[in-house]
mmCIF file of C-alpha atoms and ligand atoms in Angstrom:
data_model
loop_
_atom_site.group_PDB
_atom_site.id
_atom_site.type_symbol
_atom_site.label_atom_id
_atom_site.label_comp_id
_atom_site.label_asym_id
_atom_site.label_seq_id
_atom_site.Cartn_x
_atom_site.Cartn_y
_atom_site.Cartn_z
ATOM 1 C CA UNK A 1 -111.404 101.723 102.761
ATOM 2 C CA UNK A 2 -110.885 98.796 100.431
ATOM 3 C CA UNK A 3 -112.031 97.619 97.028
ATOM 4 C CA UNK A 4 -114.272 94.602 96.741
ATOM 5 C CA UNK A 5 -115.440 92.948 93.557
ATOM 6 C CA UNK A 6 -119.008 91.801 93.113
ATOM 7 C CA UNK A 7 -118.466 88.237 91.829
ATOM 8 C CA UNK A 8 -121.691 88.334 89.794
ATOM 9 C CA UNK A 9 -121.536 91.683 87.974
ATOM 10 C CA UNK A 10 -117.733 91.858 88.265
ATOM 11 C CA UNK A 11 -117.934 95.510 89.317
ATOM 12 C CA UNK A 12 -115.624 96.911 91.952
ATOM 13 C CA UNK A 13 -116.992 98.874 94.880
ATOM 14 C CA UNK A 14 -115.092 100.945 97.378
ATOM 15 C CA UNK A 15 -116.269 100.192 100.889
ATOM 16 C CA UNK A 16 -115.345 100.350 104.551
ATOM 17 C CA UNK A 17 -116.532 102.088 107.675
ATOM 18 C CA UNK A 18 -115.810 105.774 107.282
ATOM 19 C CA UNK A 19 -115.312 107.385 110.692
ATOM 20 C CA UNK A 20 -116.540 110.705 109.257
ATOM 21 C CA UNK A 21 -119.789 109.167 107.982
ATOM 22 C CA UNK A 22 -122.701 111.505 108.595
ATOM 23 C CA UNK A 23 -122.391 113.881 105.696
ATOM 24 C CA UNK A 24 -119.775 116.332 104.553
ATOM 25 C CA UNK A 25 -118.392 118.729 107.099
ATOM 26 C CA UNK A 26 -119.468 122.304 106.426
ATOM 27 C CA UNK A 27 -116.841 124.376 104.630
ATOM 28 C CA UNK A 28 -115.637 127.088 106.985
ATOM 29 C CA UNK A 29 -113.324 128.517 104.381
ATOM 30 C CA UNK A 30 -113.080 127.504 100.728
ATOM 31 C CA UNK A 31 -109.906 125.432 100.332
ATOM 32 C CA UNK A 32 -109.745 126.060 96.574
ATOM 33 C CA UNK A 33 -109.813 129.851 96.255
ATOM 34 C CA UNK A 34 -106.324 131.233 95.346
ATOM 35 C CA UNK A 35 -105.953 133.176 98.615
ATOM 36 C CA UNK A 36 -107.317 130.404 100.848
ATOM 37 C CA UNK A 37 -105.414 129.837 104.096
ATOM 38 C CA UNK A 38 -106.556 126.195 103.957
ATOM 39 C CA UNK A 39 -105.061 125.572 100.542
ATOM 40 C CA UNK A 40 -104.738 121.998 99.377
ATOM 41 C CA UNK A 41 -101.628 120.206 98.131
ATOM 42 C CA UNK A 42 -101.055 121.415 94.556
ATOM 43 C CA UNK A 43 -100.132 118.930 91.807
ATOM 44 C CA UNK A 44 -100.164 121.080 88.647
ATOM 45 C CA UNK A 45 -101.080 124.650 87.886
ATOM 46 C CA UNK A 46 -102.132 125.990 84.511
ATOM 47 C CA UNK A 47 -100.721 129.470 83.863
ATOM 48 C CA UNK A 48 -103.001 132.429 83.437
ATOM 49 C CA UNK A 49 -102.926 135.234 80.918
ATOM 50 C CA UNK A 50 -105.303 137.488 82.867
ATOM 51 C CA UNK A 51 -105.115 138.875 86.402
ATOM 52 C CA UNK A 52 -105.515 135.697 88.502
ATOM 53 C CA UNK A 53 -102.430 133.713 89.609
ATOM 54 C CA UNK A 54 -103.520 130.633 87.650
ATOM 55 C CA UNK A 55 -106.325 129.543 85.343
ATOM 56 C CA UNK A 56 -106.986 125.994 86.571
ATOM 57 C CA UNK A 57 -105.163 123.594 88.811
ATOM 58 C CA UNK A 58 -105.093 120.066 90.141
ATOM 59 C CA UNK A 59 -104.772 119.426 93.868
ATOM 60 C CA UNK A 60 -104.814 116.288 95.982
ATOM 61 C CA UNK A 61 -108.337 115.551 97.214
ATOM 62 C CA UNK A 62 -108.433 116.629 100.872
ATOM 63 C CA UNK A 63 -110.029 113.299 101.790
ATOM 64 C CA UNK A 64 -108.869 110.930 99.074
ATOM 65 C CA UNK A 65 -110.610 107.606 98.439
ATOM 66 C CA UNK A 66 -107.492 106.325 96.666
ATOM 67 C CA UNK A 67 -103.875 106.639 97.752
ATOM 68 C CA UNK A 68 -100.937 106.564 95.389
ATOM 69 C CA UNK A 69 -98.533 104.802 97.754
ATOM 70 C CA UNK A 70 -98.557 101.133 98.506
ATOM 71 C CA UNK A 71 -99.312 97.856 96.904
ATOM 72 C CA UNK A 72 -102.883 97.087 95.863
ATOM 73 C CA UNK A 73 -102.323 93.614 97.313
ATOM 74 C CA UNK A 74 -105.015 92.057 95.161
ATOM 75 C CA UNK A 75 -106.043 88.841 96.812
ATOM 76 C CA UNK A 76 -108.751 86.256 96.987
ATOM 77 C CA UNK A 77 -111.106 85.881 99.921
ATOM 78 C CA UNK A 78 -112.710 82.519 99.205
ATOM 79 C CA UNK A 79 -114.596 83.160 95.989
ATOM 80 C CA UNK A 80 -114.306 86.921 96.438
ATOM 81 C CA UNK A 81 -111.686 89.412 95.230
ATOM 82 C CA UNK A 82 -110.412 92.358 97.198
ATOM 83 C CA UNK A 83 -107.599 94.896 97.081
ATOM 84 C CA UNK A 84 -106.480 98.050 98.831
ATOM 85 C CA UNK A 85 -107.671 101.333 97.363
ATOM 86 C CA UNK A 86 -104.392 102.220 95.659
ATOM 87 C CA UNK A 87 -104.728 104.868 92.961
ATOM 88 C CA UNK A 88 -105.080 108.622 92.859
ATOM 89 C CA UNK A 89 -107.844 111.028 93.771
ATOM 90 C CA UNK A 90 -107.532 114.646 92.698
ATOM 91 C CA UNK A 91 -109.688 117.741 92.667
ATOM 92 C CA UNK A 92 -109.491 119.752 89.442
ATOM 93 C CA UNK A 93 -110.190 123.369 90.276
ATOM 94 C CA UNK A 94 -111.896 124.584 87.125
ATOM 95 C CA UNK A 95 -111.428 128.291 87.734
ATOM 96 C CA UNK A 96 -109.703 130.488 90.374
ATOM 97 C CA UNK A 97 -112.950 132.375 90.858
ATOM 98 C CA UNK A 98 -115.487 130.917 93.241
ATOM 99 C CA UNK A 99 -118.421 131.856 90.993
ATOM 100 C CA UNK A 100 -117.117 130.966 87.511
ATOM 101 C CA UNK A 101 -118.592 127.656 86.492
ATOM 102 C CA UNK A 102 -118.343 125.625 83.305
ATOM 103 C CA UNK A 103 -121.562 127.293 82.125
ATOM 104 C CA UNK A 104 -120.692 130.919 82.871
ATOM 105 C CA UNK A 105 -116.917 131.048 82.411
ATOM 106 C CA UNK A 106 -115.227 132.186 79.202
ATOM 107 C CA UNK A 107 -114.464 129.570 76.559
ATOM 108 C CA UNK A 108 -110.734 130.217 76.990
ATOM 109 C CA UNK A 109 -111.078 129.535 80.736
ATOM 110 C CA UNK A 110 -112.970 126.309 80.085
ATOM 111 C CA UNK A 111 -110.300 125.465 77.500
ATOM 112 C CA UNK A 112 -107.614 125.757 80.209
ATOM 113 C CA UNK A 113 -109.571 123.378 82.400
ATOM 114 C CA UNK A 114 -109.944 120.868 79.540
ATOM 115 C CA UNK A 115 -106.222 121.059 78.878
ATOM 116 C CA UNK A 116 -105.494 120.499 82.549
ATOM 117 C CA UNK A 117 -107.767 117.441 82.523
ATOM 118 C CA UNK A 118 -105.974 116.051 79.453
ATOM 119 C CA UNK A 119 -102.547 116.632 81.028
ATOM 120 C CA UNK A 120 -103.551 114.989 84.294
ATOM 121 C CA UNK A 121 -104.948 111.914 82.521
ATOM 122 C CA UNK A 122 -101.746 111.527 80.492
ATOM 123 C CA UNK A 123 -99.602 111.953 83.583
ATOM 124 C CA UNK A 124 -101.579 109.461 85.664
ATOM 125 C CA UNK A 125 -101.479 106.943 82.820
ATOM 126 C CA UNK A 126 -97.672 106.929 83.004
ATOM 127 C CA UNK A 127 -98.068 104.789 86.107
ATOM 128 C CA UNK A 128 -98.243 101.215 84.765
ATOM 129 C CA UNK A 129 -100.438 100.176 87.694
ATOM 130 C CA UNK A 130 -103.214 102.550 86.601
ATOM 131 C CA UNK A 131 -105.771 100.991 84.273
ATOM 132 C CA UNK A 132 -108.257 103.832 84.044
ATOM 133 C CA UNK A 133 -108.590 107.540 84.801
ATOM 134 C CA UNK A 134 -112.072 108.956 85.448
ATOM 135 C CA UNK A 135 -113.026 112.619 85.260
ATOM 136 C CA UNK A 136 -116.386 113.495 86.738
ATOM 137 C CA UNK A 137 -118.384 116.316 88.198
ATOM 138 C CA UNK A 138 -121.375 116.119 90.514
ATOM 139 C CA UNK A 139 -123.267 119.361 90.838
ATOM 140 C CA UNK A 140 -126.150 119.965 93.230
ATOM 141 C CA UNK A 141 -127.160 118.444 96.555
ATOM 142 C CA UNK A 142 -129.010 115.503 94.950
ATOM 143 C CA UNK A 143 -126.046 114.827 92.696
ATOM 144 C CA UNK A 144 -123.676 114.494 95.651
ATOM 145 C CA UNK A 145 -121.776 117.751 95.176
ATOM 146 C CA UNK A 146 -118.859 117.893 97.616
ATOM 147 C CA UNK A 147 -117.385 121.406 97.349
ATOM 148 C CA UNK A 148 -118.918 124.795 96.647
ATOM 149 C CA UNK A 149 -115.949 125.978 94.539
ATOM 150 C CA UNK A 150 -116.206 125.097 90.799
ATOM 151 C CA UNK A 151 -114.424 121.756 90.751
ATOM 152 C CA UNK A 152 -114.369 118.390 89.040
ATOM 153 C CA UNK A 153 -112.731 115.272 90.394
ATOM 154 C CA UNK A 154 -110.377 112.738 88.935
ATOM 155 C CA UNK A 155 -109.709 109.208 90.113
ATOM 156 C CA UNK A 156 -107.064 106.867 88.766
ATOM 157 C CA UNK A 157 -107.815 103.217 89.472
ATOM 158 C CA UNK A 158 -106.282 99.785 89.017
ATOM 159 C CA UNK A 159 -109.469 98.616 87.356
ATOM 160 C CA UNK A 160 -111.773 99.873 84.617
ATOM 161 C CA UNK A 161 -115.139 101.061 85.984
ATOM 162 C CA UNK A 162 -118.084 98.884 85.038
ATOM 163 C CA UNK A 163 -119.886 101.155 82.590
ATOM 164 C CA UNK A 164 -116.697 101.859 80.660
ATOM 165 C CA UNK A 165 -115.984 98.136 80.602
ATOM 166 C CA UNK A 166 -119.439 97.530 79.078
ATOM 167 C CA UNK A 167 -118.756 100.197 76.486
ATOM 168 C CA UNK A 168 -115.336 98.734 75.642
ATOM 169 C CA UNK A 169 -116.734 95.234 75.257
ATOM 170 C CA UNK A 170 -119.721 96.423 73.206
ATOM 171 C CA UNK A 171 -117.472 98.597 71.036
ATOM 172 C CA UNK A 172 -115.207 95.671 70.373
ATOM 173 C CA UNK A 173 -118.041 93.262 69.551
ATOM 174 C CA UNK A 174 -119.561 95.768 67.130
ATOM 175 C CA UNK A 175 -116.176 96.274 65.499
ATOM 176 C CA UNK A 176 -115.599 92.541 65.137
ATOM 177 C CA UNK A 177 -118.839 92.099 63.188
ATOM 178 C CA UNK A 178 -118.918 95.373 61.222
ATOM 179 C CA UNK A 179 -115.345 96.686 61.212
ATOM 180 C CA UNK A 180 -116.709 100.062 62.223
ATOM 181 C CA UNK A 181 -116.821 102.082 65.427
ATOM 182 C CA UNK A 182 -120.279 101.964 66.976
ATOM 183 C CA UNK A 183 -119.986 105.564 68.155
ATOM 184 C CA UNK A 184 -119.045 106.755 64.639
ATOM 185 C CA UNK A 185 -122.072 104.865 63.306
ATOM 186 C CA UNK A 186 -124.331 106.442 65.936
ATOM 187 C CA UNK A 187 -123.006 109.890 65.001
ATOM 188 C CA UNK A 188 -123.562 109.260 61.320
ATOM 189 C CA UNK A 189 -127.137 108.097 61.794
ATOM 190 C CA UNK A 190 -127.942 110.899 64.227
ATOM 191 C CA UNK A 191 -126.540 113.533 61.875
ATOM 192 C CA UNK A 192 -128.499 112.047 58.973
ATOM 193 C CA UNK A 193 -131.791 111.784 60.878
ATOM 194 C CA UNK A 194 -131.334 115.080 62.760
ATOM 195 C CA UNK A 195 -133.854 113.938 65.354
ATOM 196 C CA UNK A 196 -131.720 114.046 68.466
ATOM 197 C CA UNK A 197 -128.779 116.347 67.676
ATOM 198 C CA UNK A 198 -128.739 119.339 70.017
ATOM 199 C CA UNK A 199 -125.975 121.266 68.324
ATOM 200 C CA UNK A 200 -122.739 120.889 66.354
ATOM 201 C CA UNK A 201 -119.768 123.105 67.058
ATOM 202 C CA UNK A 202 -116.728 122.643 64.847
ATOM 203 C CA UNK A 203 -115.762 118.987 65.145
ATOM 204 C CA UNK A 204 -117.930 118.295 68.195
ATOM 205 C CA UNK A 205 -121.539 117.192 68.420
ATOM 206 C CA UNK A 206 -123.978 117.355 71.344
ATOM 207 C CA UNK A 207 -126.905 114.954 71.147
ATOM 208 C CA UNK A 208 -129.555 113.237 73.224
ATOM 209 C CA UNK A 209 -128.941 109.474 73.213
ATOM 210 C CA UNK A 210 -131.557 107.247 71.583
ATOM 211 C CA UNK A 211 -132.224 105.406 74.872
ATOM 212 C CA UNK A 212 -131.826 108.019 77.602
ATOM 213 C CA UNK A 213 -131.344 106.994 81.234
ATOM 214 C CA UNK A 214 -132.807 110.278 82.464
ATOM 215 C CA UNK A 215 -134.702 113.171 80.847
ATOM 216 C CA UNK A 216 -132.420 115.579 78.955
ATOM 217 C CA UNK A 217 -129.432 113.239 79.068
ATOM 218 C CA UNK A 218 -126.841 114.685 76.691
ATOM 219 C CA UNK A 219 -123.621 113.371 75.175
ATOM 220 C CA UNK A 220 -120.820 115.361 73.601
ATOM 221 C CA UNK A 221 -118.582 113.522 71.130
ATOM 222 C CA UNK A 222 -115.899 114.430 68.605
ATOM 223 C CA UNK A 223 -117.342 113.859 65.143
ATOM 224 C CA UNK A 224 -114.043 112.423 63.920
ATOM 225 C CA UNK A 225 -113.022 109.099 65.352
ATOM 226 C CA UNK A 226 -110.747 109.446 68.377
ATOM 227 C CA UNK A 227 -110.433 106.930 71.198
ATOM 228 C CA UNK A 228 -108.661 109.125 73.690
ATOM 229 C CA UNK A 229 -109.745 112.543 74.937
ATOM 230 C CA UNK A 230 -106.307 113.366 76.271
ATOM 231 C CA UNK A 231 -104.728 112.923 72.844
ATOM 232 C CA UNK A 232 -107.259 115.270 71.198
ATOM 233 C CA UNK A 233 -107.130 117.689 74.085
ATOM 234 C CA UNK A 234 -103.418 118.193 73.798
ATOM 235 C CA UNK A 235 -102.815 117.703 70.098
ATOM 236 C CA UNK A 236 -105.475 120.003 68.691
ATOM 237 C CA UNK A 237 -105.487 123.183 70.765
ATOM 238 C CA UNK A 238 -107.746 125.039 68.286
ATOM 239 C CA UNK A 239 -110.469 122.498 68.797
ATOM 240 C CA UNK A 240 -110.493 123.005 72.550
ATOM 241 C CA UNK A 241 -112.291 126.272 71.901
ATOM 242 C CA UNK A 242 -115.135 124.483 70.126
ATOM 243 C CA UNK A 243 -115.377 121.790 72.768
ATOM 244 C CA UNK A 244 -115.338 124.423 75.527
ATOM 245 C CA UNK A 245 -118.114 126.377 73.825
ATOM 246 C CA UNK A 246 -120.209 123.279 73.242
ATOM 247 C CA UNK A 247 -119.789 122.108 76.824
ATOM 248 C CA UNK A 248 -120.720 125.531 78.175
ATOM 249 C CA UNK A 249 -123.733 125.887 75.895
ATOM 250 C CA UNK A 250 -124.990 122.358 76.578
ATOM 251 C CA UNK A 251 -124.763 122.887 80.336
ATOM 252 C CA UNK A 252 -126.665 126.151 79.950
ATOM 253 C CA UNK A 253 -129.387 124.295 78.055
ATOM 254 C CA UNK A 254 -129.589 121.574 80.693
ATOM 255 C CA UNK A 255 -129.719 124.195 83.418
ATOM 256 C CA UNK A 256 -132.874 125.605 81.866
ATOM 257 C CA UNK A 257 -134.544 122.458 83.286
ATOM 258 C CA UNK A 258 -132.491 121.571 86.345
ATOM 259 C CA UNK A 259 -129.428 122.945 88.081
ATOM 260 C CA UNK A 260 -128.271 119.526 89.215
ATOM 261 C CA UNK A 261 -126.354 117.097 87.073
ATOM 262 C CA UNK A 262 -123.652 114.479 86.853
ATOM 263 C CA UNK A 263 -120.999 114.851 84.196
ATOM 264 C CA UNK A 264 -118.518 112.149 83.288
ATOM 265 C CA UNK A 265 -115.806 111.801 80.683
ATOM 266 C CA UNK A 266 -115.391 108.383 79.097
ATOM 267 C CA UNK A 267 -112.005 107.990 77.455
ATOM 268 C CA UNK A 268 -109.890 104.982 76.524
ATOM 269 C CA UNK A 269 -108.222 103.027 79.334
ATOM 270 C CA UNK A 270 -104.496 103.005 79.846
ATOM 271 C CA UNK A 271 -103.301 101.508 76.582
ATOM 272 C CA UNK A 272 -99.692 102.510 77.318
ATOM 273 C CA UNK A 273 -99.562 99.481 79.557
ATOM 274 C CA UNK A 274 -102.102 97.082 78.058
ATOM 275 C CA UNK A 275 -103.449 94.155 79.969
ATOM 276 C CA UNK A 276 -102.258 90.803 78.682
ATOM 277 C CA UNK A 277 -105.397 88.960 79.620
ATOM 278 C CA UNK A 278 -108.138 91.376 78.564
ATOM 279 C CA UNK A 279 -108.679 91.168 74.798
ATOM 280 C CA UNK A 280 -110.476 94.476 74.349
ATOM 281 C CA UNK A 281 -107.206 96.325 74.908
ATOM 282 C CA UNK A 282 -105.870 95.300 71.509
ATOM 283 C CA UNK A 283 -108.320 97.161 69.273
ATOM 284 C CA UNK A 284 -109.165 100.123 71.445
ATOM 285 C CA UNK A 285 -107.883 102.789 69.060
ATOM 286 C CA UNK A 286 -110.273 101.537 66.387
ATOM 287 C CA UNK A 287 -113.374 100.641 68.337
ATOM 288 C CA UNK A 288 -113.585 103.085 71.242
ATOM 289 C CA UNK A 289 -114.604 106.731 70.879
ATOM 290 C CA UNK A 290 -114.319 109.177 73.762
ATOM 291 C CA UNK A 291 -117.305 111.218 74.889
ATOM 292 C CA UNK A 292 -118.739 113.274 77.703
ATOM 293 C CA UNK A 293 -122.035 112.198 79.291
ATOM 294 C CA UNK A 294 -124.237 114.692 81.113
ATOM 295 C CA UNK A 295 -126.946 113.200 83.314
ATOM 296 C CA UNK A 296 -129.291 115.866 84.649
ATOM 297 C CA UNK A 297 -130.840 115.190 88.045
ATOM 298 C CA UNK A 298 -134.507 116.142 88.098
ATOM 299 C CA UNK A 299 -135.764 116.739 91.631
ATOM 300 C CA UNK A 300 -138.787 114.457 91.765
ATOM 301 C CA UNK A 301 -137.067 111.716 89.810
ATOM 302 C CA UNK A 302 -133.741 112.149 91.516
ATOM 303 C CA UNK A 303 -133.804 108.735 93.113
ATOM 304 C CA UNK A 304 -135.714 106.844 90.516
ATOM 305 C CA UNK A 305 -132.741 105.595 88.544
ATOM 306 C CA UNK A 306 -130.422 104.884 91.438
ATOM 307 C CA UNK A 307 -131.709 101.460 92.348
ATOM 308 C CA UNK A 308 -133.686 100.449 89.309
ATOM 309 C CA UNK A 309 -132.020 98.235 86.785
ATOM 310 C CA UNK A 310 -134.238 99.490 84.000
ATOM 311 C CA UNK A 311 -133.987 103.231 83.573
ATOM 312 C CA UNK A 312 -137.178 105.220 83.262
ATOM 313 C CA UNK A 313 -137.122 108.522 81.435
ATOM 314 C CA UNK A 314 -140.548 110.195 81.317
ATOM 315 C CA UNK A 315 -139.389 112.586 78.577
ATOM 316 C CA UNK A 316 -138.302 111.080 75.252
ATOM 317 C CA UNK A 317 -135.023 112.096 73.597
ATOM 318 C CA UNK A 318 -136.970 113.575 70.680
ATOM 319 C CA UNK A 319 -138.954 115.863 72.987
ATOM 320 C CA UNK A 320 -135.960 116.533 75.217
ATOM 321 C CA UNK A 321 -133.796 117.625 72.304
ATOM 322 C CA UNK A 322 -136.436 120.102 71.087
ATOM 323 C CA UNK A 323 -136.643 121.710 74.503
ATOM 324 C CA UNK A 324 -132.857 121.775 74.878
ATOM 325 C CA UNK A 325 -132.434 123.364 71.454
ATOM 326 C CA UNK A 326 -135.002 126.030 72.291
ATOM 327 C CA UNK A 327 -133.627 126.726 75.781
ATOM 328 C CA UNK A 328 -132.382 130.299 76.285
ATOM 329 C CA UNK A 329 -128.591 130.493 76.477
ATOM 330 C CA UNK A 330 -126.248 133.506 76.551
ATOM 331 C CA UNK A 331 -124.503 132.756 73.293
HETATM 332 ZN ZN1 ZN B 401 -113.509 129.037 96.412
HETATM 333 ZN ZN1 ZN B 402 -115.551 106.337 66.386
HETATM 334 ZN ZN1 ZN B 403 -119.932 106.459 78.039
#
C-alpha cells in the first residue's frame, strides 16, 4: 500500500493491490472480547471500576493500513507525489462487552472511551511526523463496518485529510475577515433561531447542519470555543459525562431512522509540531472548533452521495431535526 496525491484536488489516497481483496474474512472468534484467544496487540488499557478487566482499550489494527516504522519517503513521480503509508492504525475497543454500543452503554462507559480517544490522540501527536489523527466509526454493512465488536478506529497520518483541510482553510479565511470562529458563529445563530438544534446537554450541542449531506446528518460541538477535542477531553472530566450522554442520545435518535452510520471526530491537527509552510497552522486555536459529525446511511440512498459531487438530501434539516427530537430514546 502507498499514498498517492491527486494533483488536482490535492487529496491523498491510499492505494495498492491488496492480496486479501474480496471482502473481509469472516470472524471465527472475536479478537476484541477480553477472553479472546485471538487477542490483538494492546497499546493502552483504561482501568475499570466494575467487574470487567478494563473499560476501553486501544489495540493495533490487525490489518493496519499505516505502519509506524519507516520513512515516509515522500517523493515526486513526474508531476505526481507519493509516499509510503507511514503512520498508525489502531482499533479503539469501546467496551469489553460485545453487545454494549455507544447508544446502549452507560454514560460512564462512554466517558471512558472518550477519555481513551483523547489520550491516544495526544500520544500519537507526540510524534513530530504525525500531522493529523482521525477517529472514526463505520457501523453497518453499507457503512463499511469491519468488526462486530463495538469498536472505533484511529489513524495517524503524515497529512491532513481533505475535508479537515477544507475546514481549516475556511475557518481561517472567516477569521481573517471577521475575527470570529465560524463554528462559534454557527452555534450562536442556531441557538438563536432554534430551527435545527436537536438538543443541548451541559456545554455540548447537537444540531442538524444547515446544508446536510445526507438526511438526519447531525453534528455535536462544544458550545464554548475549543479547537482540540483531546484538550477538552482530558482537562474537563466532568464535561465528559455530558458529551457521553449527548452522543448516546443522538445515536439513539439517528437509529430510530437507520441503524447504519458513519461517525467522525474533527479536531485540530498536530499543532505541537506546526508546519512551516502551511499558514493555517498559526491561528488554529482561534479559528478551528472541534466537532463530531454523524452521517446516517439510509438504505436506498446509501450510494447516492458516494460519487456525486453535489450532495442530495431528500429530507431538509428542519424536518430532520423535528423527527430526531421526537424520536423515542431511553433517557
Ligand atoms: Zn467481542
Ligand atoms: Zn469556535
Ligand atoms: Zn468537520
